[in-house]
Amino acid sequence: MSSTIFPQTSAVILNDSTINEHLTQRLFTRKEVIPPGKDILWRIESGAVRTLTWSEDGSFITLGYWGVGDVIGYPLSKVNPYQIECLTSVEAIIIPQHLWHQYTNNLLTHIQRSEELLSIVHRKPLSLRLWQFLIWLSQKFGRNLENGQLIEIYITHQEIAEVLNTTRVTVTRLLQQFENEGVLVRYKRRIILCSPNKTIMNMNLKNR
């Protein structure tokens, strides 16, 4: 798999306005790749994406999951290759370099979310790592239901394995174990976490 190649200059199209400066808005479909650039950032207006890279043998390495309000882009990573993949249909705006200072809070949130995920992928045992990753997803992409919290984005077992540095078979086995224990249920290819706060406390005590 070839690395992302950045052009010498990044074209940023701004719409003229006598009152306000309007940023370029783009629409992307599921699985489409958002083009990176050396001197532009993207702000997600709707939908969800994941940022990723890959190793020399072609194995994917997930860098993060991002949704509405998040600011993402190559300048925040410097990892090469770097790719932004749409998990749903996505609406995003381009933020040119001279406007980055207006998005300080978004940039701080990006750092915080990245460090949260980094801390999760080093947790042991693997069952706790997986459960805390699901909690992390539910906090970002969750919706409260009567029987728990629905993770609204669809993420495959293979994609979870790429985040947690394990195998798809192991993820499938652990998710089935969680379901048998009643801490999650499946709903139309989505996951519902049941009493996540109480469960995570029990798992922490169990796995000390």
PDB file of C-alpha atoms in Angstrom:
ATOM      1  CA  MET A   1       0.000   0.000   0.000  1.00  0.00           C
ATOM      2  CA  SER A   2       1.458   3.325  -1.051  1.00  0.00           C
ATOM      3  CA  SER A   3       1.954   6.269   1.256  1.00  0.00           C
ATOM      4  CA  THR A   4      -0.079   9.428   1.031  1.00  0.00           C
ATOM      5  CA  ILE A   5       1.737  11.972  -1.137  1.00  0.00           C
ATOM      6  CA  PHE A   6       1.081  15.622  -0.386  1.00  0.00           C
ATOM      7  CA  PRO A   7       1.278  18.276  -3.082  1.00  0.00           C
ATOM      8  CA  GLN A   8       3.658  21.191  -2.725  1.00  0.00           C
ATOM      9  CA  THR A   9       0.710  23.513  -2.152  1.00  0.00           C
ATOM     10  CA  SER A  10      -2.796  22.855  -0.831  1.00  0.00           C
ATOM     11  CA  ALA A  11      -5.567  24.643  -2.644  1.00  0.00           C
ATOM     12  CA  VAL A  12      -8.054  26.150  -0.238  1.00  0.00           C
ATOM     13  CA  ILE A  13     -11.147  27.631  -1.823  1.00  0.00           C
ATOM     14  CA  LEU A  14     -12.831  30.397   0.127  1.00  0.00           C
ATOM     15  CA  ASN A  15     -16.108  31.950  -0.887  1.00  0.00           C
ATOM     16  CA  ASP A  16     -15.989  35.748  -1.145  1.00  0.00           C
ATOM     17  CA  SER A  17     -18.250  37.690   1.166  1.00  0.00           C
ATOM     18  CA  THR A  18     -18.442  41.367   1.982  1.00  0.00           C
ATOM     19  CA  ILE A  19     -19.392  40.557   5.575  1.00  0.00           C
ATOM     20  CA  ASN A  20     -18.012  37.182   6.678  1.00  0.00           C
ATOM     21  CA  GLU A  21     -15.482  34.690   5.402  1.00  0.00           C
ATOM     22  CA  HIS A  22     -17.223  31.415   4.540  1.00  0.00           C
ATOM     23  CA  LEU A  23     -15.313  28.172   4.686  1.00  0.00           C
ATOM     24  CA  THR A  24     -15.444  25.518   1.983  1.00  0.00           C
ATOM     25  CA  GLN A  25     -17.910  22.748   2.785  1.00  0.00           C
ATOM     26  CA  ARG A  26     -17.585  19.209   1.428  1.00  0.00           C
ATOM     27  CA  LEU A  27     -19.797  16.129   1.483  1.00  0.00           C
ATOM     28  CA  PHE A  28     -18.357  12.605   1.569  1.00  0.00           C
ATOM     29  CA  THR A  29     -19.922   9.151   1.372  1.00  0.00           C
ATOM     30  CA  ARG A  30     -19.294   6.176   3.656  1.00  0.00           C
ATOM     31  CA  LYS A  31     -15.850   4.614   3.117  1.00  0.00           C
ATOM     32  CA  GLU A  32     -14.696   7.636   1.110  1.00  0.00           C
ATOM     33  CA  VAL A  33     -11.280   9.072   2.033  1.00  0.00           C
ATOM     34  CA  ILE A  34     -11.133  12.750   2.971  1.00  0.00           C
ATOM     35  CA  PRO A  35      -8.139  14.322   1.200  1.00  0.00           C
ATOM     36  CA  PRO A  36      -5.379  15.412   3.591  1.00  0.00           C
ATOM     37  CA  GLY A  37      -3.184  18.471   3.170  1.00  0.00           C
ATOM     38  CA  LYS A  38      -0.074  19.899   4.750  1.00  0.00           C
ATOM     39  CA  ASP A  39      -1.632  23.192   5.753  1.00  0.00           C
ATOM     40  CA  ILE A  40      -5.351  22.539   6.183  1.00  0.00           C
ATOM     41  CA  LEU A  41      -7.512  21.014   8.889  1.00  0.00           C
ATOM     42  CA  TRP A  42     -11.041  19.615   8.650  1.00  0.00           C
ATOM     43  CA  ARG A  43     -13.912  20.224  11.079  1.00  0.00           C
ATOM     44  CA  ILE A  44     -16.573  17.503  11.132  1.00  0.00           C
ATOM     45  CA  GLU A  45     -20.068  18.990  10.883  1.00  0.00           C
ATOM     46  CA  SER A  46     -21.951  15.678  10.682  1.00  0.00           C
ATOM     47  CA  GLY A  47     -21.072  11.989  10.595  1.00  0.00           C
ATOM     48  CA  ALA A  48     -18.069  10.045  11.884  1.00  0.00           C
ATOM     49  CA  VAL A  49     -14.566   9.229  10.636  1.00  0.00           C
ATOM     50  CA  ARG A  50     -11.510   7.345  11.726  1.00  0.00           C
ATOM     51  CA  THR A  51      -7.910   8.392  11.196  1.00  0.00           C
ATOM     52  CA  LEU A  52      -5.410   5.658  10.471  1.00  0.00           C
ATOM     53  CA  THR A  53      -1.998   4.710   9.176  1.00  0.00           C
ATOM     54  CA  TRP A  54      -0.473   1.361   8.259  1.00  0.00           C
ATOM     55  CA  SER A  55       2.721  -0.548   8.888  1.00  0.00           C
ATOM     56  CA  GLU A  56       5.261  -1.876   6.401  1.00  0.00           C
ATOM     57  CA  ASP A  57       3.351  -5.170   6.108  1.00  0.00           C
ATOM     58  CA  GLY A  58       0.086  -3.362   5.331  1.00  0.00           C
ATOM     59  CA  SER A  59      -1.524  -3.789   8.755  1.00  0.00           C
ATOM     60  CA  PHE A  60      -3.851  -0.915   9.640  1.00  0.00           C
ATOM     61  CA  ILE A  61      -3.184   1.143  12.783  1.00  0.00           C
ATOM     62  CA  THR A  62      -6.134   3.231  13.957  1.00  0.00           C
ATOM     63  CA  LEU A  63      -5.175   6.649  15.313  1.00  0.00           C
ATOM     64  CA  GLY A  64      -8.603   7.815  16.441  1.00  0.00           C
ATOM     65  CA  TYR A  65     -12.360   8.036  15.959  1.00  0.00           C
ATOM     66  CA  TRP A  66     -13.901  11.466  15.423  1.00  0.00           C
ATOM     67  CA  GLY A  67     -17.352  12.991  15.172  1.00  0.00           C
ATOM     68  CA  VAL A  68     -19.301  16.237  15.134  1.00  0.00           C
ATOM     69  CA  GLY A  69     -17.241  19.234  16.215  1.00  0.00           C
ATOM     70  CA  ASP A  70     -13.893  17.470  16.039  1.00  0.00           C
ATOM     71  CA  VAL A  71     -11.003  19.043  14.157  1.00  0.00           C
ATOM     72  CA  ILE A  72      -8.712  16.600  12.356  1.00  0.00           C
ATOM     73  CA  GLY A  73      -5.985  16.607   9.742  1.00  0.00           C
ATOM     74  CA  TYR A  74      -2.416  15.771   8.875  1.00  0.00           C
ATOM     75  CA  PRO A  75      -0.901  18.806  10.676  1.00  0.00           C
ATOM     76  CA  LEU A  76      -2.182  17.363  13.976  1.00  0.00           C
ATOM     77  CA  SER A  77      -0.475  14.035  13.403  1.00  0.00           C
ATOM     78  CA  LYS A  78       2.618  14.148  11.169  1.00  0.00           C
ATOM     79  CA  VAL A  79       2.251  10.369  10.804  1.00  0.00           C
ATOM     80  CA  ASN A  80       2.925   9.290   7.236  1.00  0.00           C
ATOM     81  CA  PRO A  81       1.042   7.595   5.661  1.00  0.00           C
ATOM     82  CA  TYR A  82      -2.049   9.288   7.086  1.00  0.00           C
ATOM     83  CA  GLN A  83      -5.643   8.690   6.050  1.00  0.00           C
ATOM     84  CA  ILE A  84      -9.094   9.946   7.072  1.00  0.00           C
ATOM     85  CA  GLU A  85     -11.773   7.352   6.320  1.00  0.00           C
ATOM     86  CA  CYS A  86     -15.494   8.113   6.533  1.00  0.00           C
ATOM     87  CA  LEU A  87     -17.448   5.633   8.674  1.00  0.00           C
ATOM     88  CA  THR A  88     -20.739   7.256   7.663  1.00  0.00           C
ATOM     89  CA  SER A  89     -21.746   9.953   5.242  1.00  0.00           C
ATOM     90  CA  VAL A  90     -19.833  13.021   6.388  1.00  0.00           C
ATOM     91  CA  GLU A  91     -20.154  16.766   6.072  1.00  0.00           C
ATOM     92  CA  ALA A  92     -16.949  18.704   6.794  1.00  0.00           C
ATOM     93  CA  ILE A  93     -15.472  22.145   6.341  1.00  0.00           C
ATOM     94  CA  ILE A  94     -11.915  23.102   5.471  1.00  0.00           C
ATOM     95  CA  ILE A  95     -10.056  25.260   8.000  1.00  0.00           C
ATOM     96  CA  PRO A  96      -7.105  27.052   6.380  1.00  0.00           C
ATOM     97  CA  GLN A  97      -3.984  27.682   8.416  1.00  0.00           C
ATOM     98  CA  HIS A  98      -4.616  31.365   9.039  1.00  0.00           C
ATOM     99  CA  LEU A  99      -7.832  30.494  10.945  1.00  0.00           C
ATOM    100  CA  TRP A 100      -6.477  27.735  13.201  1.00  0.00           C
ATOM    101  CA  HIS A 101      -6.223  30.105  16.158  1.00  0.00           C
ATOM    102  CA  GLN A 102     -10.021  30.345  16.208  1.00  0.00           C
ATOM    103  CA  TYR A 103     -10.316  26.616  16.973  1.00  0.00           C
ATOM    104  CA  THR A 104      -8.162  26.343  20.112  1.00  0.00           C
ATOM    105  CA  ASN A 105     -10.815  24.467  22.112  1.00  0.00           C
ATOM    106  CA  ASN A 106     -11.308  21.947  19.313  1.00  0.00           C
ATOM    107  CA  LEU A 107      -7.555  21.365  19.101  1.00  0.00           C
ATOM    108  CA  LEU A 108      -7.326  20.817  22.865  1.00  0.00           C
ATOM    109  CA  THR A 109     -10.178  18.309  22.659  1.00  0.00           C
ATOM    110  CA  HIS A 110      -8.291  16.470  19.901  1.00  0.00           C
ATOM    111  CA  ILE A 111      -5.247  16.098  22.158  1.00  0.00           C
ATOM    112  CA  GLN A 112      -7.358  14.925  25.104  1.00  0.00           C
ATOM    113  CA  ARG A 113      -9.244  12.328  23.062  1.00  0.00           C
ATOM    114  CA  SER A 114      -6.009  11.018  21.546  1.00  0.00           C
ATOM    115  CA  GLU A 115      -4.447  10.559  24.985  1.00  0.00           C
ATOM    116  CA  GLU A 116      -7.573   8.852  26.308  1.00  0.00           C
ATOM    117  CA  LEU A 117      -7.392   6.294  23.511  1.00  0.00           C
ATOM    118  CA  LEU A 118      -3.648   5.836  24.000  1.00  0.00           C
ATOM    119  CA  SER A 119      -4.194   5.022  27.675  1.00  0.00           C
ATOM    120  CA  ILE A 120      -6.916   2.506  26.805  1.00  0.00           C
ATOM    121  CA  VAL A 121      -4.880   0.511  24.277  1.00  0.00           C
ATOM    122  CA  HIS A 122      -2.269  -0.226  26.962  1.00  0.00           C
ATOM    123  CA  ARG A 123      -4.747  -1.512  29.579  1.00  0.00           C
ATOM    124  CA  LYS A 124      -4.559  -5.093  30.792  1.00  0.00           C
ATOM    125  CA  PRO A 125      -6.122  -7.601  30.680  1.00  0.00           C
ATOM    126  CA  LEU A 126      -7.473  -7.475  27.147  1.00  0.00           C
ATOM    127  CA  SER A 127     -11.078  -7.862  28.316  1.00  0.00           C
ATOM    128  CA  LEU A 128     -10.800  -4.621  30.299  1.00  0.00           C
ATOM    129  CA  ARG A 129      -9.100  -2.913  27.345  1.00  0.00           C
ATOM    130  CA  LEU A 130     -11.981  -3.889  25.063  1.00  0.00           C
ATOM    131  CA  TRP A 131     -14.648  -2.843  27.558  1.00  0.00           C
ATOM    132  CA  GLN A 132     -13.084   0.558  28.159  1.00  0.00           C
ATOM    133  CA  PHE A 133     -12.789   1.095  24.408  1.00  0.00           C
ATOM    134  CA  LEU A 134     -16.514   0.431  24.080  1.00  0.00           C
ATOM    135  CA  ILE A 135     -17.160   2.906  26.909  1.00  0.00           C
ATOM    136  CA  TRP A 136     -14.963   5.455  25.110  1.00  0.00           C
ATOM    137  CA  LEU A 137     -16.955   4.972  21.899  1.00  0.00           C
ATOM    138  CA  SER A 138     -20.264   5.290  23.753  1.00  0.00           C
ATOM    139  CA  GLN A 139     -19.194   8.582  25.298  1.00  0.00           C
ATOM    140  CA  LYS A 140     -18.496   9.975  21.845  1.00  0.00           C
ATOM    141  CA  PHE A 141     -21.115   8.261  19.701  1.00  0.00           C
ATOM    142  CA  GLY A 142     -23.633   6.984  22.264  1.00  0.00           C
ATOM    143  CA  ARG A 143     -27.363   7.512  22.675  1.00  0.00           C
ATOM    144  CA  ASN A 144     -29.239   6.697  25.868  1.00  0.00           C
ATOM    145  CA  LEU A 145     -31.921   3.997  25.706  1.00  0.00           C
ATOM    146  CA  GLU A 146     -34.060   2.418  28.402  1.00  0.00           C
ATOM    147  CA  ASN A 147     -31.853  -0.667  28.525  1.00  0.00           C
ATOM    148  CA  GLY A 148     -28.462   1.033  28.189  1.00  0.00           C
ATOM    149  CA  GLN A 149     -26.402   3.149  25.837  1.00  0.00           C
ATOM    150  CA  LEU A 150     -26.404   2.507  22.097  1.00  0.00           C
ATOM    151  CA  ILE A 151     -23.145   3.017  20.183  1.00  0.00           C
ATOM    152  CA  GLU A 152     -24.587   4.523  17.033  1.00  0.00           C
ATOM    153  CA  ILE A 153     -21.661   3.977  14.677  1.00  0.00           C
ATOM    154  CA  TYR A 154     -21.069   0.561  13.156  1.00  0.00           C
ATOM    155  CA  ILE A 155     -17.568  -0.765  13.783  1.00  0.00           C
ATOM    156  CA  THR A 156     -16.445  -4.223  12.668  1.00  0.00           C
ATOM    157  CA  HIS A 157     -14.645  -6.748  14.849  1.00  0.00           C
ATOM    158  CA  GLN A 158     -11.606  -6.369  12.609  1.00  0.00           C
ATOM    159  CA  GLU A 159     -11.585  -2.589  13.101  1.00  0.00           C
ATOM    160  CA  ILE A 160     -11.793  -3.037  16.874  1.00  0.00           C
ATOM    161  CA  ALA A 161      -8.897  -5.496  16.704  1.00  0.00           C
ATOM    162  CA  GLU A 162      -6.820  -2.920  14.773  1.00  0.00           C
ATOM    163  CA  VAL A 163      -7.358  -0.372  17.551  1.00  0.00           C
ATOM    164  CA  LEU A 164      -6.577  -2.734  20.424  1.00  0.00           C
ATOM    165  CA  ASN A 165      -3.660  -4.586  18.805  1.00  0.00           C
ATOM    166  CA  THR A 166      -5.279  -8.000  18.945  1.00  0.00           C
ATOM    167  CA  THR A 167      -7.029 -10.397  16.556  1.00  0.00           C
ATOM    168  CA  ARG A 168     -10.539 -10.367  15.144  1.00  0.00           C
ATOM    169  CA  VAL A 169     -11.154 -13.843  16.598  1.00  0.00           C
ATOM    170  CA  THR A 170     -10.273 -12.621  20.103  1.00  0.00           C
ATOM    171  CA  VAL A 171     -12.560  -9.592  19.796  1.00  0.00           C
ATOM    172  CA  THR A 172     -15.438 -11.797  18.630  1.00  0.00           C
ATOM    173  CA  ARG A 173     -14.903 -14.193  21.539  1.00  0.00           C
ATOM    174  CA  LEU A 174     -14.811 -11.412  24.146  1.00  0.00           C
ATOM    175  CA  LEU A 175     -17.881  -9.663  22.750  1.00  0.00           C
ATOM    176  CA  GLN A 176     -19.750 -12.956  22.917  1.00  0.00           C
ATOM    177  CA  GLN A 177     -18.566 -13.382  26.506  1.00  0.00           C
ATOM    178  CA  PHE A 178     -19.817  -9.877  27.384  1.00  0.00           C
ATOM    179  CA  GLU A 179     -23.157 -10.672  25.774  1.00  0.00           C
ATOM    180  CA  ASN A 180     -23.467 -13.934  27.716  1.00  0.00           C
ATOM    181  CA  GLU A 181     -22.751 -12.031  30.938  1.00  0.00           C
ATOM    182  CA  GLY A 182     -25.500  -9.544  30.098  1.00  0.00           C
ATOM    183  CA  VAL A 183     -23.281  -6.443  30.001  1.00  0.00           C
ATOM    184  CA  LEU A 184     -24.058  -5.752  26.347  1.00  0.00           C
ATOM    185  CA  VAL A 185     -26.637  -6.688  23.738  1.00  0.00           C
ATOM    186  CA  ARG A 186     -26.581  -6.549  19.937  1.00  0.00           C
ATOM    187  CA  TYR A 187     -29.143  -4.500  18.043  1.00  0.00           C
ATOM    188  CA  LYS A 188     -29.172  -4.292  14.239  1.00  0.00           C
ATOM    189  CA  ARG A 189     -25.362  -4.673  13.950  1.00  0.00           C
ATOM    190  CA  ARG A 190     -24.897  -2.130  16.737  1.00  0.00           C
ATOM    191  CA  ILE A 191     -23.855  -2.562  20.369  1.00  0.00           C
ATOM    192  CA  ILE A 192     -25.845  -1.494  23.437  1.00  0.00           C
ATOM    193  CA  LEU A 193     -23.903  -1.248  26.704  1.00  0.00           C
ATOM    194  CA  CYS A 194     -25.978  -2.139  29.759  1.00  0.00           C
ATOM    195  CA  SER A 195     -25.194  -0.157  32.960  1.00  0.00           C
ATOM    196  CA  PRO A 196     -21.687   0.726  31.686  1.00  0.00           C
ATOM    197  CA  ASN A 197     -20.511   2.663  34.767  1.00  0.00           C
ATOM    198  CA  LYS A 198     -21.454  -0.080  37.210  1.00  0.00           C
ATOM    199  CA  THR A 199     -19.975  -2.778  34.994  1.00  0.00           C
ATOM    200  CA  ILE A 200     -16.628  -1.074  34.534  1.00  0.00           C
ATOM    201  CA  MET A 201     -16.245  -0.763  38.317  1.00  0.00           C
ATOM    202  CA  ASN A 202     -16.899  -4.483  38.701  1.00  0.00           C
ATOM    203  CA  MET A 203     -14.415  -5.354  35.960  1.00  0.00           C
ATOM    204  CA  ASN A 204     -11.714  -3.186  37.519  1.00  0.00           C
ATOM    205  CA  LEU A 205     -12.129  -4.976  40.842  1.00  0.00           C
ATOM    206  CA  LYS A 206     -12.261  -8.370  39.176  1.00  0.00           C
ATOM    207  CA  ASN A 207      -9.076  -7.893  37.177  1.00  0.00           C
ATOM    208  CA  ARG A 208      -6.725  -6.278  39.697  1.00  0.00           C
TER     209      ARG A 208
END
